[in-house]
Amino acid sequence: MNKWQRLMYQPSLPLYENKDRVTASYNHRTLSKNAAKEGMVLIKNKNNLLPLPKTSKVALFGKATFDYIKGGGGSGDVTVEYTTNIYEGMKQLNKNVNIYESLATFYKSHVENEYKKGNEPGLIEEPSIPNDLLMKARCFTDTAIISISRFSGEGWDRTIPNQQHGASEESWVEKHAVKSNSLFENGDFYLSKNEKEMIKNVENVFTKIIIVLNVGGVIDTNWFVNDDKIQSVLMAWQGGIEGGLAAAELICGIGNPCGKLVDTFSKAIDDYPSSYNFHDSIEYVDYTDDIYVGYRYFETIPKAKEKVNYPFGYGLSYTTFHWQYIKSTEENNEITINIDVTNTGNKPGKEVFQVYSMPPQGLLGKPIKNLIAFKKTRLLKTGETQQISLSFNIADLASYDDLGKIKKSAYIIEKGEYNFFLGTSVRDGVIIEYNYKVIENRVILQLSKKLSPTSLKKRLLSNGSYELLSIKEANDPNENLLDRKEPEELEGFAPQTRYRGIHRNLKDDRIITLMDVFEGKATLEELISQMSDDELAHLLGGQPNTGVANTFGFGNLPEYGIPNVMTADGPAGCRINKECGVNTTAWPCSTLLACTWNDSIIFQVGEAGAKEVKENNMAIWLTPAVNIHRSPLCGRNFEYYSEDPLVAGKLAAAMVRGIQSVGISSAVKHFALNNKETNRKNSDSRVSERAAREIYLKCFEIIVKEANPWCIMSSYNIINGYRSSENKELLEDILRDEWGFQGVVTSDWWTYGEHYKEVKAGNDIKMGCGYPERLLLAMEAGALTREDMETSAKRLLKLIINLD
């Protein structure tokens, strides 16, 4: 095929000549299953109940046995041919396990009836088990597998006791929020009354109990952590199209769990420092926890450590490992720690090793432990040894001084001794013999003040106290030179199909086309110089859908040979509306992928997913989403990776490299601090500059520097008084000038930002539709120049040139 042929003519052809379609192919479904197995986390296995012996008999409890959640809702949903639930996964392994069918039939009938009533997956009440059926199941076997599922989606957040779900301004999410509230009396972090009753009844008669948690985020673990009647718990997450089979295979010993938690599981939702004010206001969120997010809080703040049930990085295996520290070396400002790892058990397995820096407190104050490197072993056979090296740059030890305690607006390595904790979780390990000594405070990178707070008055310190912050004058995010559009005038509109009038349908050799630029016959400047102001303005907004696309396109100036390049939602797969009749592969949710700690398999998922996007004649995959898990209450955490920016950044960078390896663009989102869905288009994320840089922007910085993404999506929310898409300090000063980003910034779909202000700030494309007429009005008023529009147009056209 010629370059852009799929984009311009939409052929419904397999990606590779003389081969079958790759979309939802057997190989892709198998990869999805294997990725799910790699990231599922065994968090309890008392007396080695798992894996089940061959030919075991089991009774499957819980409506989630059939009501399986492959992934979250909204942009994270995917149209699939089928989803393998827990029961179906077990049935495929009938040589390994026998199921008590009467109980399965009871749950299947209940779920099917609820679906017929219009209830959606994940939002179905747990039924009461008839006592006679319970006793018959016990006569069949002593082993029960209880499945618990949770559904969440874009646009709404989770609740805590005595609080109602917060929903965004979109009405389509309201029914989900209301339904979830009715099912979970204390919020879906905790078990419902019906779930508690079901578990109690099972515990009363069964001696072996296994829990499968089909969830998208952190939930309560207090009900089983110290309950000896529940011997095994598999954190199966939301495993995509083959998630039920992936869980079944691990339970039956076909493979060995090797996932590790990427979030801290505390004893109660109130234990998280973000919970107390998460729902304080729909207008703002105060990030008073500052840099003490997740394990940084629980390992540092006095008395917080005892609140943890399962620590960050934790995960069990069916085998055992022994590791031995060998040596550490320092060369070219990089420290490398070498260890030997041996599989000392009786099953093949993988282990993840994690290095945490332990810095001096100094004047800035710091978390006691900071993840600084990690690596997963290959699959080690019994008795096999692998030497692995864990490396990091000395600059990674630096902290940001936003108040000038040492040097204002600089990354600094404070004087003192830096020790290193090495192990298989933030708790399970040792301080190694090597340390790094700093005699004098060292400025690593001098920057300038950006994103400083306008309303955040205090922040948490490492000793549990708070320090006051100086705040600058607040900005009005709604200030506008033009008559401001109201929200109802901005929400959900499709791009205009531009009228071109009668024109000669022959190639005019006097016109420079994008292909001329690609072939080196002309420059981008020469191409753009031909365009009118109206054509330029048109180029900077979303374009009408073609083919099976439903999230609109970029480009679309055929008179200059510029194709209409379609976008595709993510991150769970290539999202195509059901009515199109095209099924794609649903990949495991992002949190599960992060729990693999395996950049190789995530690269493969990115590559495979991008091939499906490409085969269906789209070119920009709106993934990965990498916002930090600041709070378990964020309803969209299933789309995001971790509470830790290094894990999120490194693994999402692998996803970007995989996507772009086949000539498809990723669109890394949501930049930045989009950690709450309630009123997401008008909520102000109030944060210190230090927390922004060290936690919430860091994962994006890693991706930019390690994967060179062609596109980044700005977020809906306000950041310290400025809308993300209108924030020049964020999009130009930090993203481009400091980090060296060369690509396109697109807005999220239907932001409340003003189009001309977005272009001025470095947000190149407004989606789902632009407002070219308002750009021209802003030009007339002197608020926008043609040069501003040309700058964004060049970035967009460079992206299209990169596409295959």
Tab-separated table of N, CA and C in Angstrom, residues 349-474:
chain	number	residue	atom	x	y	z
A	349	GLY	N	9.091	-19.875	37.519
A	349	GLY	CA	8.464	-18.631	37.950
A	349	GLY	C	9.313	-17.412	37.647
A	350	LYS	N	8.716	-16.236	37.872
A	350	LYS	CA	9.394	-14.957	37.694
A	350	LYS	C	9.296	-14.160	38.988
A	351	GLU	N	10.284	-13.304	39.210
A	351	GLU	CA	10.274	-12.440	40.384
A	351	GLU	C	10.617	-11.016	39.960
A	352	VAL	N	10.093	-10.041	40.684
A	352	VAL	CA	10.361	-8.634	40.421
A	352	VAL	C	11.226	-8.074	41.542
A	353	PHE	N	12.307	-7.396	41.158
A	353	PHE	CA	13.186	-6.774	42.147
A	353	PHE	C	13.098	-5.265	42.034
A	354	GLN	N	13.072	-4.626	43.191
A	354	GLN	CA	12.816	-3.197	43.282
A	354	GLN	C	13.889	-2.538	44.138
A	355	VAL	N	14.387	-1.398	43.666
A	355	VAL	CA	15.364	-0.617	44.422
A	355	VAL	C	14.717	0.687	44.852
A	356	TYR	N	14.817	0.996	46.127
A	356	TYR	CA	14.285	2.234	46.685
A	356	TYR	C	15.433	3.065	47.258
A	357	SER	N	15.486	4.340	46.900
A	357	SER	CA	16.465	5.215	47.542
A	357	SER	C	15.945	5.602	48.916
A	358	MET	N	16.871	5.750	49.850
A	358	MET	CA	16.542	6.170	51.221
A	358	MET	C	17.385	7.406	51.520
A	359	PRO	N	16.833	8.578	51.221
A	359	PRO	CA	17.625	9.808	51.292
A	359	PRO	C	17.659	10.403	52.693
A	360	PRO	N	18.612	11.309	52.937
A	360	PRO	CA	18.588	12.077	54.188
A	360	PRO	C	17.420	13.051	54.156
A	361	GLN	N	16.875	13.382	55.310
A	361	GLN	CA	15.748	14.313	55.351
A	361	GLN	C	16.164	15.720	54.926
A	362	GLY	N	17.313	16.178	55.378
A	362	GLY	CA	17.806	17.483	54.980
A	362	GLY	C	16.837	18.600	55.298
A	363	LEU	N	16.963	19.691	54.547
A	363	LEU	CA	16.071	20.826	54.736
A	363	LEU	C	14.753	20.656	54.002
A	364	LEU	N	14.764	19.886	52.916
A	364	LEU	CA	13.568	19.768	52.089
A	364	LEU	C	12.565	18.769	52.644
A	365	GLY	N	13.047	17.769	53.367
A	365	GLY	CA	12.157	16.702	53.811
A	365	GLY	C	11.793	15.799	52.647
A	366	LYS	N	11.782	14.488	52.886
A	366	LYS	CA	11.585	13.553	51.783
A	366	LYS	C	10.887	12.292	52.276
A	367	PRO	N	10.258	11.555	51.352
A	367	PRO	CA	9.769	10.227	51.718
A	367	PRO	C	10.932	9.344	52.137
A	368	ILE	N	10.677	8.429	53.058
A	368	ILE	CA	11.741	7.538	53.531
A	368	ILE	C	12.212	6.617	52.415
A	369	LYS	N	11.291	6.214	51.538
A	369	LYS	CA	11.653	5.348	50.420
A	369	LYS	C	11.053	5.894	49.134
A	370	ASN	N	11.855	5.837	48.051
A	370	ASN	CA	11.415	6.265	46.726
A	370	ASN	C	11.861	5.211	45.712
A	371	LEU	N	10.912	4.612	45.009
A	371	LEU	CA	11.277	3.632	43.981
A	371	LEU	C	12.148	4.306	42.935
A	372	ILE	N	13.290	3.675	42.637
A	372	ILE	CA	14.246	4.302	41.736
A	372	ILE	C	14.673	3.377	40.592
A	373	ALA	N	14.419	2.079	40.731
A	373	ALA	CA	14.712	1.122	39.650
A	373	ALA	C	13.965	-0.169	39.932
A	374	PHE	N	13.641	-0.909	38.867
A	374	PHE	CA	13.025	-2.223	39.032
A	374	PHE	C	13.323	-3.074	37.805
A	375	LYS	N	13.247	-4.376	38.000
A	375	LYS	CA	13.451	-5.305	36.887
A	375	LYS	C	12.816	-6.642	37.223
A	376	LYS	N	12.228	-7.253	36.203
A	376	LYS	CA	11.632	-8.577	36.356
A	376	LYS	C	12.555	-9.609	35.739
A	377	THR	N	12.681	-10.736	36.404
A	377	THR	CA	13.509	-11.806	35.850
A	377	THR	C	12.808	-12.443	34.648
A	378	ARG	N	13.562	-13.196	33.895
A	378	ARG	CA	12.933	-14.074	32.903
A	378	ARG	C	12.287	-15.237	33.648
A	379	LEU	N	11.589	-16.114	32.939
A	379	LEU	CA	11.006	-17.301	33.563
A	379	LEU	C	12.144	-18.232	33.959
A	380	LEU	N	12.314	-18.414	35.263
A	380	LEU	CA	13.413	-19.245	35.769
A	380	LEU	C	12.904	-20.642	36.100
A	381	LYS	N	13.593	-21.634	35.572
A	381	LYS	CA	13.284	-23.021	35.906
A	381	LYS	C	13.763	-23.329	37.319
A	382	THR	N	13.283	-24.421	37.857
A	382	THR	CA	13.728	-24.842	39.183
A	382	THR	C	15.247	-24.963	39.215
A	383	GLY	N	15.875	-24.286	40.177
A	383	GLY	CA	17.319	-24.336	40.327
A	383	GLY	C	18.082	-23.379	39.432
A	384	GLU	N	17.413	-22.708	38.513
A	384	GLU	CA	18.102	-21.818	37.567
A	384	GLU	C	18.408	-20.476	38.228
A	385	THR	N	19.570	-19.900	37.862
A	385	THR	CA	20.022	-18.619	38.394
A	385	THR	C	20.167	-17.606	37.267
A	386	GLN	N	19.760	-16.371	37.540
A	386	GLN	CA	19.938	-15.274	36.597
A	386	GLN	C	20.589	-14.109	37.317
A	387	GLN	N	21.580	-13.493	36.690
A	387	GLN	CA	22.146	-12.267	37.233
A	387	GLN	C	21.424	-11.086	36.588
A	388	ILE	N	20.898	-10.187	37.396
A	388	ILE	CA	20.231	-9.008	36.855
A	388	ILE	C	20.892	-7.748	37.389
A	389	SER	N	20.790	-6.690	36.606
A	389	SER	CA	21.360	-5.396	36.962
A	389	SER	C	20.245	-4.374	37.033
A	390	LEU	N	20.235	-3.594	38.095
A	390	LEU	CA	19.253	-2.530	38.281
A	390	LEU	C	19.997	-1.203	38.291
A	391	SER	N	19.691	-0.333	37.323
A	391	SER	CA	20.455	0.896	37.136
A	391	SER	C	19.566	2.127	37.270
A	392	PHE	N	20.190	3.210	37.710
A	392	PHE	CA	19.509	4.500	37.785
A	392	PHE	C	20.552	5.603	37.726
A	393	ASN	N	20.112	6.777	37.300
A	393	ASN	CA	20.993	7.928	37.209
A	393	ASN	C	21.079	8.627	38.561
A	394	ILE	N	22.245	9.144	38.880
A	394	ILE	CA	22.426	9.846	40.148
A	394	ILE	C	21.461	11.030	40.257
A	395	ALA	N	21.141	11.656	39.125
A	395	ALA	CA	20.206	12.784	39.140
A	395	ALA	C	18.826	12.378	39.648
A	396	ASP	N	18.520	11.080	39.570
A	396	ASP	CA	17.222	10.608	40.044
A	396	ASP	C	17.085	10.699	41.559
A	397	LEU	N	18.165	10.980	42.250
A	397	LEU	CA	18.125	11.136	43.704
A	397	LEU	C	17.665	12.532	44.117
A	398	ALA	N	17.542	13.437	43.168
A	398	ALA	CA	17.281	14.839	43.490
A	398	ALA	C	15.836	15.084	43.903
A	399	SER	N	15.658	16.123	44.707
A	399	SER	CA	14.338	16.623	45.104
A	399	SER	C	14.194	18.051	44.605
A	400	TYR	N	12.943	18.469	44.404
A	400	TYR	CA	12.702	19.801	43.856
A	400	TYR	C	12.448	20.798	44.979
A	401	ASP	N	13.165	21.896	44.944
A	401	ASP	CA	13.040	22.950	45.952
A	401	ASP	C	12.190	24.079	45.372
A	402	ASP	N	10.913	24.080	45.695
A	402	ASP	CA	10.031	25.109	45.138
A	402	ASP	C	9.937	26.350	46.023
A	403	LEU	N	10.438	26.272	47.272
A	403	LEU	CA	10.320	27.401	48.191
A	403	LEU	C	11.643	28.136	48.419
A	404	GLY	N	12.725	27.596	47.887
A	404	GLY	CA	14.008	28.256	48.058
A	404	GLY	C	14.675	27.974	49.387
A	405	LYS	N	14.418	26.816	49.956
A	405	LYS	CA	15.080	26.456	51.209
A	405	LYS	C	16.576	26.261	51.004
A	406	ILE	N	16.951	25.830	49.794
A	406	ILE	CA	18.368	25.706	49.431
A	406	ILE	C	18.642	26.534	48.176
A	407	LYS	N	17.915	26.235	47.102
A	407	LYS	CA	18.016	27.003	45.847
A	407	LYS	C	16.662	26.909	45.158
A	408	LYS	N	15.995	28.027	45.062
A	408	LYS	CA	14.623	28.055	44.563
A	408	LYS	C	14.542	27.564	43.121
A	409	SER	N	13.499	26.787	42.851
A	409	SER	CA	13.180	26.280	41.504
A	409	SER	C	14.302	25.424	40.930
A	410	ALA	N	14.869	24.588	41.780
A	410	ALA	CA	15.974	23.733	41.326
A	410	ALA	C	15.804	22.322	41.870
A	411	TYR	N	16.278	21.348	41.070
A	411	TYR	CA	16.411	19.978	41.549
A	411	TYR	C	17.743	19.881	42.279
A	412	ILE	N	17.708	19.379	43.505
A	412	ILE	CA	18.877	19.397	44.380
A	412	ILE	C	19.091	18.027	45.002
A	413	ILE	N	20.343	17.595	45.014
A	413	ILE	CA	20.731	16.441	45.824
A	413	ILE	C	21.332	17.005	47.101
A	414	GLU	N	20.613	16.828	48.196
A	414	GLU	CA	21.083	17.377	49.459
A	414	GLU	C	22.239	16.556	50.015
A	415	LYS	N	23.086	17.223	50.770
A	415	LYS	CA	24.225	16.559	51.380
A	415	LYS	C	23.745	15.503	52.372
A	416	GLY	N	24.560	14.457	52.503
A	416	GLY	CA	24.217	13.378	53.407
A	416	GLY	C	24.443	12.026	52.758
A	417	GLU	N	23.961	11.003	53.420
A	417	GLU	CA	24.178	9.624	52.974
A	417	GLU	C	22.887	9.069	52.389
A	418	TYR	N	22.983	8.545	51.162
A	418	TYR	CA	21.851	7.940	50.468
A	418	TYR	C	22.021	6.428	50.496
A	419	ASN	N	21.139	5.763	51.212
A	419	ASN	CA	21.147	4.306	51.268
A	419	ASN	C	20.142	3.753	50.271
A	420	PHE	N	20.224	2.442	50.041
A	420	PHE	CA	19.358	1.814	49.041
A	420	PHE	C	18.769	0.525	49.592
A	421	PHE	N	17.459	0.435	49.472
A	421	PHE	CA	16.695	-0.716	49.935
A	421	PHE	C	16.367	-1.569	48.719
A	422	LEU	N	16.719	-2.841	48.785
A	422	LEU	CA	16.535	-3.744	47.649
A	422	LEU	C	15.724	-4.948	48.083
A	423	GLY	N	14.685	-5.251	47.308
A	423	GLY	CA	13.874	-6.410	47.639
A	423	GLY	C	12.756	-6.625	46.655
A	424	THR	N	11.723	-7.335	47.107
A	424	THR	CA	10.621	-7.707	46.228
A	424	THR	C	9.335	-6.948	46.550
A	425	SER	N	9.418	-5.991	47.456
A	425	SER	CA	8.335	-5.044	47.708
A	425	SER	C	8.943	-3.911	48.514
A	426	VAL	N	8.138	-2.895	48.797
A	426	VAL	CA	8.644	-1.778	49.576
A	426	VAL	C	8.928	-2.197	51.015
A	427	ARG	N	8.427	-3.355	51.432
A	427	ARG	CA	8.645	-3.864	52.792
A	427	ARG	C	9.605	-5.052	52.834
A	428	ASP	N	9.563	-5.888	51.805
A	428	ASP	CA	10.297	-7.159	51.823
A	428	ASP	C	11.641	-6.984	51.143
A	429	GLY	N	12.671	-6.667	51.935
A	429	GLY	CA	13.999	-6.479	51.382
A	429	GLY	C	14.979	-6.059	52.460
A	430	VAL	N	16.153	-5.595	52.018
A	430	VAL	CA	17.204	-5.198	52.950
A	430	VAL	C	17.904	-3.948	52.430
A	431	ILE	N	18.544	-3.244	53.337
A	431	ILE	CA	19.419	-2.141	52.942
A	431	ILE	C	20.749	-2.737	52.523
A	432	ILE	N	21.154	-2.478	51.274
A	432	ILE	CA	22.389	-3.095	50.775
A	432	ILE	C	23.617	-2.376	51.336
A	433	GLU	N	24.769	-3.002	51.186
A	433	GLU	CA	26.006	-2.488	51.768
A	433	GLU	C	26.433	-1.163	51.126
A	434	TYR	N	26.142	-0.993	49.871
A	434	TYR	CA	26.576	0.201	49.144
A	434	TYR	C	25.730	1.411	49.533
A	435	ASN	N	26.375	2.590	49.658
A	435	ASN	CA	25.630	3.835	49.788
A	435	ASN	C	26.341	4.940	49.022
A	436	TYR	N	25.629	6.031	48.818
A	436	TYR	CA	26.152	7.144	48.037
A	436	TYR	C	26.230	8.363	48.933
A	437	LYS	N	27.431	8.919	49.093
A	437	LYS	CA	27.657	10.031	50.017
A	437	LYS	C	27.803	11.340	49.237
A	438	VAL	N	27.124	12.366	49.736
A	438	VAL	CA	27.188	13.694	49.134
A	438	VAL	C	27.707	14.663	50.190
A	439	ILE	N	28.819	15.318	49.892
A	439	ILE	CA	29.474	16.184	50.878
A	439	ILE	C	28.796	17.547	50.983
A	440	GLU	N	28.438	18.135	49.833
A	440	GLU	CA	27.787	19.438	49.808
A	440	GLU	C	26.521	19.375	48.964
A	441	ASN	N	25.566	20.240	49.283
A	441	ASN	CA	24.357	20.309	48.468
A	441	ASN	C	24.722	20.548	47.004
A	442	ARG	N	24.048	19.832	46.121
A	442	ARG	CA	24.401	19.875	44.699
A	442	ARG	C	23.159	20.224	43.871
A	443	VAL	N	23.244	21.303	43.115
A	443	VAL	CA	22.166	21.673	42.205
A	443	VAL	C	22.315	20.845	40.935
A	444	ILE	N	21.324	20.022	40.658
A	444	ILE	CA	21.363	19.146	39.485
A	444	ILE	C	20.788	19.834	38.258
A	445	LEU	N	19.713	20.600	38.457
A	445	LEU	CA	19.060	21.260	37.334
A	445	LEU	C	18.372	22.522	37.833
A	446	GLN	N	18.774	23.664	37.285
A	446	GLN	CA	18.146	24.918	37.643
A	446	GLN	C	17.003	25.219	36.677
A	447	LEU	N	15.808	25.392	37.209
A	447	LEU	CA	14.639	25.703	36.392
A	447	LEU	C	14.072	27.047	36.853
A	448	SER	N	12.858	27.329	36.491
A	448	SER	CA	12.187	28.539	36.957
A	448	SER	C	10.802	28.177	37.457
A	449	LYS	N	10.211	29.063	38.230
A	449	LYS	CA	8.934	28.786	38.883
A	449	LYS	C	7.831	28.588	37.856
A	450	LYS	N	7.132	27.445	37.947
A	450	LYS	CA	6.008	27.139	37.070
A	450	LYS	C	4.912	26.460	37.897
A	451	LEU	N	3.678	26.678	37.502
A	451	LEU	CA	2.534	25.994	38.130
A	451	LEU	C	2.461	26.230	39.633
A	452	SER	N	2.887	27.381	40.091
A	452	SER	CA	2.839	27.628	41.535
A	452	SER	C	1.394	27.818	41.985
A	453	PRO	N	1.097	27.466	43.233
A	453	PRO	CA	-0.300	27.447	43.692
A	453	PRO	C	-0.902	28.841	43.846
A	454	THR	N	-2.207	28.905	43.598
A	454	THR	CA	-2.954	30.138	43.798
A	454	THR	C	-3.951	30.023	44.943
A	455	SER	N	-4.209	28.792	45.401
A	455	SER	CA	-5.210	28.603	46.458
A	455	SER	C	-4.799	27.582	47.511
A	456	LEU	N	-3.836	26.716	47.210
A	456	LEU	CA	-3.413	25.696	48.175
A	456	LEU	C	-2.617	26.367	49.289
A	457	LYS	N	-3.123	26.277	50.520
A	457	LYS	CA	-2.549	27.039	51.617
A	457	LYS	C	-1.535	26.268	52.444
A	458	LYS	N	-1.594	24.938	52.400
A	458	LYS	CA	-0.663	24.165	53.227
A	458	LYS	C	-0.376	22.822	52.566
A	459	ARG	N	0.678	22.181	53.029
A	459	ARG	CA	1.004	20.845	52.533
A	459	ARG	C	1.660	20.017	53.634
A	460	LEU	N	1.558	18.709	53.462
A	460	LEU	CA	2.059	17.751	54.444
A	460	LEU	C	3.581	17.693	54.409
A	461	LEU	N	4.172	17.517	55.597
A	461	LEU	CA	5.612	17.306	55.732
A	461	LEU	C	5.870	15.879	56.199
A	462	SER	N	7.118	15.458	56.126
A	462	SER	CA	7.465	14.066	56.422
A	462	SER	C	7.238	13.685	57.876
A	463	ASN	N	7.185	14.653	58.766
A	463	ASN	CA	6.946	14.335	60.183
A	463	ASN	C	5.466	14.320	60.542
A	464	GLY	N	4.599	14.522	59.551
A	464	GLY	CA	3.168	14.500	59.790
A	464	GLY	C	2.554	15.858	60.051
A	465	SER	N	3.382	16.881	60.186
A	465	SER	CA	2.862	18.234	60.350
A	465	SER	C	2.672	18.872	58.975
A	466	TYR	N	2.217	20.113	58.974
A	466	TYR	CA	1.985	20.828	57.716
A	466	TYR	C	2.807	22.110	57.700
A	467	GLU	N	3.190	22.530	56.496
A	467	GLU	CA	3.800	23.841	56.350
A	467	GLU	C	2.912	24.709	55.473
A	468	LEU	N	2.937	26.021	55.770
A	468	LEU	CA	2.136	26.959	55.011
A	468	LEU	C	2.826	27.296	53.694
A	469	LEU	N	2.021	27.545	52.678
A	469	LEU	CA	2.543	27.903	51.362
A	469	LEU	C	2.165	29.338	51.035
A	470	SER	N	3.065	30.025	50.367
A	470	SER	CA	2.707	31.340	49.839
A	470	SER	C	1.987	31.131	48.521
A	471	ILE	N	0.944	31.880	48.297
A	471	ILE	CA	0.145	31.682	47.080
A	471	ILE	C	0.117	32.967	46.266
A	472	LYS	N	0.141	32.787	44.958
A	472	LYS	CA	0.090	33.944	44.072
A	472	LYS	C	-1.370	34.317	43.804
A	473	GLU	N	-1.562	35.443	43.159
A	473	GLU	CA	-2.904	35.930	42.878
A	473	GLU	C	-3.655	34.940	41.996
A	474	ALA	N	-4.897	34.690	42.341
A	474	ALA	CA	-5.693	33.712	41.607
A	474	ALA	C	-6.050	34.232	40.222
